[in-house]
Structure formats: structure tokens, C-alpha cells
Coordinates of C-alpha atoms in Angstrom, one line a residue:
X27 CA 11.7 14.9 -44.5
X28 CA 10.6 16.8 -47.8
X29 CA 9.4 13.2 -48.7
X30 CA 7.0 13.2 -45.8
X31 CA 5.7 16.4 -45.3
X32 CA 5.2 16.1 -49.2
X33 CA 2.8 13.1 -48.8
X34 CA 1.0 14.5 -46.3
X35 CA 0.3 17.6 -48.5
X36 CA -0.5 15.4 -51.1
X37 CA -3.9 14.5 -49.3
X38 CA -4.8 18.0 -49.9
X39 CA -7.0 18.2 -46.8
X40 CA -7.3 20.9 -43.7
X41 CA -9.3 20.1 -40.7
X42 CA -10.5 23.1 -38.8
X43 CA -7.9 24.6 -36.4
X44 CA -5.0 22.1 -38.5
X45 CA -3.4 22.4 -41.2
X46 CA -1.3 19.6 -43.0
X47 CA 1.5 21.3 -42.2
X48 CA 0.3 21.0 -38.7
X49 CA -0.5 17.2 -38.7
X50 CA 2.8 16.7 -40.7
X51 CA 4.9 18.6 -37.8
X52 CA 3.1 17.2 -35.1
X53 CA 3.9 13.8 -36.2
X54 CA 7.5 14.8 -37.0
X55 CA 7.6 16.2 -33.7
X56 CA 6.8 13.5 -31.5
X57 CA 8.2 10.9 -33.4
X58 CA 11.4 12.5 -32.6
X59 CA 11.1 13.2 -28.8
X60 CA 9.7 9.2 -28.4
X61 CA 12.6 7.8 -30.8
X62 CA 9.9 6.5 -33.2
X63 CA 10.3 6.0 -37.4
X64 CA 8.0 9.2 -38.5
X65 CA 7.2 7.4 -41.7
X66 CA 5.5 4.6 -39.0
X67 CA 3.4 6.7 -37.4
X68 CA 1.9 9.0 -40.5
X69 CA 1.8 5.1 -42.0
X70 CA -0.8 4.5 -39.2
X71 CA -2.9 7.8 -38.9
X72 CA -2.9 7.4 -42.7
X73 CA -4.4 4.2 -42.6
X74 CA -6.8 5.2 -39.0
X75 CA -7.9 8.5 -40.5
X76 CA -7.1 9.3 -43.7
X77 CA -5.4 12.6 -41.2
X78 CA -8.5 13.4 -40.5
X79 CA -8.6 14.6 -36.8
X80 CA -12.4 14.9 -35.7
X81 CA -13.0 11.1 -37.4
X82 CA -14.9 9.4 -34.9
X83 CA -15.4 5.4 -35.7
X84 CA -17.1 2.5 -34.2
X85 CA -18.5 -1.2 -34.5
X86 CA -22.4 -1.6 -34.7
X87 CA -24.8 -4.6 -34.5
X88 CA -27.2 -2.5 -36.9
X89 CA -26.2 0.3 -39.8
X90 CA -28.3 2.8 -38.3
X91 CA -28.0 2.6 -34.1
X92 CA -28.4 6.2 -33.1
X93 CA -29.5 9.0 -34.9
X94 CA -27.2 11.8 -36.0
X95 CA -28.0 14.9 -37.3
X96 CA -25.7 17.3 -39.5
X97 CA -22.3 15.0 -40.0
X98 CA -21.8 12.6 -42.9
X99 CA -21.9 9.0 -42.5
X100 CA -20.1 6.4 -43.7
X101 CA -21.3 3.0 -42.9
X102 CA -19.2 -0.3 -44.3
X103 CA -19.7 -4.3 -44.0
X104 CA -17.4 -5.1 -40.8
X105 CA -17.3 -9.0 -40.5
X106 CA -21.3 -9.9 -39.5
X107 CA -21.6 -6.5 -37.9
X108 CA -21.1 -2.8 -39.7
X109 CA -18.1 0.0 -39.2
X110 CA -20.4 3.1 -38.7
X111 CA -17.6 6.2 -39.4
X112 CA -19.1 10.0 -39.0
X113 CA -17.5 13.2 -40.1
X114 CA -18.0 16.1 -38.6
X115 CA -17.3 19.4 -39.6
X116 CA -16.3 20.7 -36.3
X117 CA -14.1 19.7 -33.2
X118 CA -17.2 20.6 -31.0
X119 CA -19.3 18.5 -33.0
X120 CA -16.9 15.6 -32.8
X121 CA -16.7 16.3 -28.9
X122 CA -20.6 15.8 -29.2
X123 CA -20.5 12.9 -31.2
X124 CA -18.1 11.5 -29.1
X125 CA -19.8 11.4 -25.4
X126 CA -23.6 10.7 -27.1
X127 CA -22.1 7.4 -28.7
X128 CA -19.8 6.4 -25.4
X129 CA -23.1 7.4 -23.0
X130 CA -25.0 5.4 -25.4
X131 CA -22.5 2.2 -24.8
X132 CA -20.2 1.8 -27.6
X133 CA -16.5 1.7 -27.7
X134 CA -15.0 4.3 -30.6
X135 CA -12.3 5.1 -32.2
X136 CA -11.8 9.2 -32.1
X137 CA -9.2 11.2 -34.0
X138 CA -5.8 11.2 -36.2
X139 CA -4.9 8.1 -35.2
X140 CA -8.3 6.7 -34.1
X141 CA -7.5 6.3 -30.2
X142 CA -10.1 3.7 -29.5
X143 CA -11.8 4.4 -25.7
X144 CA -10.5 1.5 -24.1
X145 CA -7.4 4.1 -23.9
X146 CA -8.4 7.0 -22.5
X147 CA -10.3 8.0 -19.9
X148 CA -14.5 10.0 -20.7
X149 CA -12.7 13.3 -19.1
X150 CA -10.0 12.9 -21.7
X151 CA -12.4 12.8 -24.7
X152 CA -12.1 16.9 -25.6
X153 CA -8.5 16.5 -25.6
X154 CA -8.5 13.4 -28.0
X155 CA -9.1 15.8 -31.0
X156 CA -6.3 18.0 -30.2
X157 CA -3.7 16.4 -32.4
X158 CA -0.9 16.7 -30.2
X159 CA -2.0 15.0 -27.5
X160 CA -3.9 12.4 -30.2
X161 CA -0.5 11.5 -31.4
X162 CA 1.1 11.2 -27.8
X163 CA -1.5 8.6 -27.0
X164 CA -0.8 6.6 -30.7
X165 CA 3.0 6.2 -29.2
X166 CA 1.5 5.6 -26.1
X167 CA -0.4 2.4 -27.1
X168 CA 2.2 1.5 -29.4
X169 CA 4.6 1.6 -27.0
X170 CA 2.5 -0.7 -24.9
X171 CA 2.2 -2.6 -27.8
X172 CA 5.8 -3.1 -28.2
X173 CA 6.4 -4.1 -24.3
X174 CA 3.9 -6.8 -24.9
X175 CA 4.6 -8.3 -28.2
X176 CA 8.0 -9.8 -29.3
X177 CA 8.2 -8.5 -32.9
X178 CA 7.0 -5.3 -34.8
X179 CA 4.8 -7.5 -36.9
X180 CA 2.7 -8.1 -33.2
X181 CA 3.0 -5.0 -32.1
X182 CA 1.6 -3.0 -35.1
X183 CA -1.1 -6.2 -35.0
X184 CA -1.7 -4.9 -31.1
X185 CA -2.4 -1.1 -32.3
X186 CA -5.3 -1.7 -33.7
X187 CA -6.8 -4.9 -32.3
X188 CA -5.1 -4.8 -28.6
X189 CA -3.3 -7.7 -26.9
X190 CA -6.1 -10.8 -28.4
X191 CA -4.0 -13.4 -30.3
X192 CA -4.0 -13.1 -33.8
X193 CA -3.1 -14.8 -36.7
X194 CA -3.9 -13.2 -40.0
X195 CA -1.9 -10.4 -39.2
X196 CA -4.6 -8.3 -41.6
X197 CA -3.9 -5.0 -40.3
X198 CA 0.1 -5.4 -40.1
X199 CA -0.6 -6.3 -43.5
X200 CA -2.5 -3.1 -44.7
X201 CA 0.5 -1.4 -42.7
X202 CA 3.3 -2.9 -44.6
X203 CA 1.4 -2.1 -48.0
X204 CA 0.7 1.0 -47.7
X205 CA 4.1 1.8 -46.0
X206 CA 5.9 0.5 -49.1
X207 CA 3.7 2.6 -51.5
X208 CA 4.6 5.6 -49.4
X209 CA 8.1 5.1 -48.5
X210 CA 10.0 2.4 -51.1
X211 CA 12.1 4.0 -53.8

């Protein structure tokens, strides 16, 4: 366990009411009530979020579709399309940030483990910052995941793109990778 909650500290980041030691628990935590590999899930919010908890991302036809005011932005080549990212400084101002770019259409990723909307309901989107219940919704849609796919290869696959066939497996891929740098001896 030192391992892990050393790697998280290694990011040397807080985010406004959490500390590492915070996201490092919580994840420790759950992982233990659901039966789940801890080093998995702090592989995936590592990957989703960098364990950043108000990270709020989604696809775009154009790299500037709405206008935001006060957060950084982050926008990156996503296939023919762009990954527009924003980081707020505050858990209000991702709650914001959150209903202005669902009222406004989009789909988005929100939080640790970048829950994307198809998953939770627009009452639920205050609570999606709160890294418990974040991290219960992760294990959530992985455990979907895992009802619906055969092997752990598909079912990390299904996390992040949900149940379409696949079959470069690029995500698993990032997953393994990064999972081995962390975790092999």
C-alpha cells in the first residue's frame, strides 16, 4: 500500500477540498468494499484525470465551441474532431462548466475518473465532483463493463469507449503501459 499511496503523492497535486491523501484513500477504500485491484482503478483515474477531480472533458467539431471565461483550456487533435479539456479552479466552477456544456448539447467527461454523461443522470452532476461518489460510479461502469465483456482486455476497452466493438484495443493499451510503469518491479 506504501507503493500506492506513494505514487499518488508523487503527482504532487491538491485539488480544492482533496488532498492526495484523500484521492489515494478514497480509491483504497472502495476498491476494497467492491473487491477491485486498487492499483486498477488509480491506473485509470491516472490515465482519465491526471487525479484531478473538477477535470471536465469533451469531443468538439471546432477548437473553440463555447466561450469560457476564467478556467484553462486545453484543446488537443482527437481523430478529425478536437478533445477540448477545461480546468477549473473550483468545484462550483466545474459544476458550472458542467451544466453550460451539457445544456449546450455535448456529452463530457467530469471528474477523477472522467464519468462521461451517458452515466449519470443532469441531477447527479454536483455530486460527480465529490470523489467518493466519482469513484463509486468508475466501479460502477466497470463493473458493467465486466458483465458485458468476456475478458479484462474488453472490459477496460468498454470504460472508456462503452459497449461499440473495438479492435485496436488503444486504450487497454495505454492502460497496461502505464500500469506496468507504475506497478512492475
Amino acid at each position: 500500500m506504501r507503493v500506492f499511496v506513494s505514487l499518488v503523492f508523487i503527482c504532487n497535486i491538491v485539488f480544492a477540498n482533496y488532498s492526495e491523501l484523500d484521492i489515494a484513500n478514497t480509491i483504497k477504500k472502495y476498491a476494497k468494499e467492491y473487491d477491485i485491484d486498487q492499483r486498477i482503478l488509480y491506473t485509470i483515474a491516472k490515465i482519465e484525470s491526471g487525479f484531478n477531480p473538477k477535470v471536465i472533458a469533451f469531443v468538439s467539431e471546432t477548437k473553440n465551441p463555447l466561450k469560457f471565461n476564467k478556467v484553462k483550456v486545453k484543446v488537443a487533435k482527437y481523430k478529425d474532431k478536437y478533445l477540448i479539456s477545461l480546468y477549473p479552479h473550483s468545484k462550483q466552477k466545474s459544476i458550472e462548466l458542467a451544466k453550460q456544456i451539457i445544456g449546450a448539447g455535448y456529452k463530457i467527461d467530469i471528474g477523477l475518473f472522467q464519468i462521461n454523461s451517458v452515466n449519470f443522470k443532469y441531477n447527479e452532476i454536483e455530486k460527480m465532483f465529490n470523489i467518493e461518489y466519482n469513484t463509486k460510479k468508475a466501479i460502477e461502469v466497470l463493473n458493467f463493463c465486466s458483465s458485458k465483456k468476456q475478458t479484462f482486455k474488453n472490459t477496460i476497452e468498454c470504460y472508456n469507449k462503452g459497449l461499440k466493438s473495438n479492435t485496436n484495443f488503444d486504450y487497454y493499451f495505454k492502460f497496461k503501459n502505464s500500469f506496468i510503469k507504475d506497478f512492475a518491479w
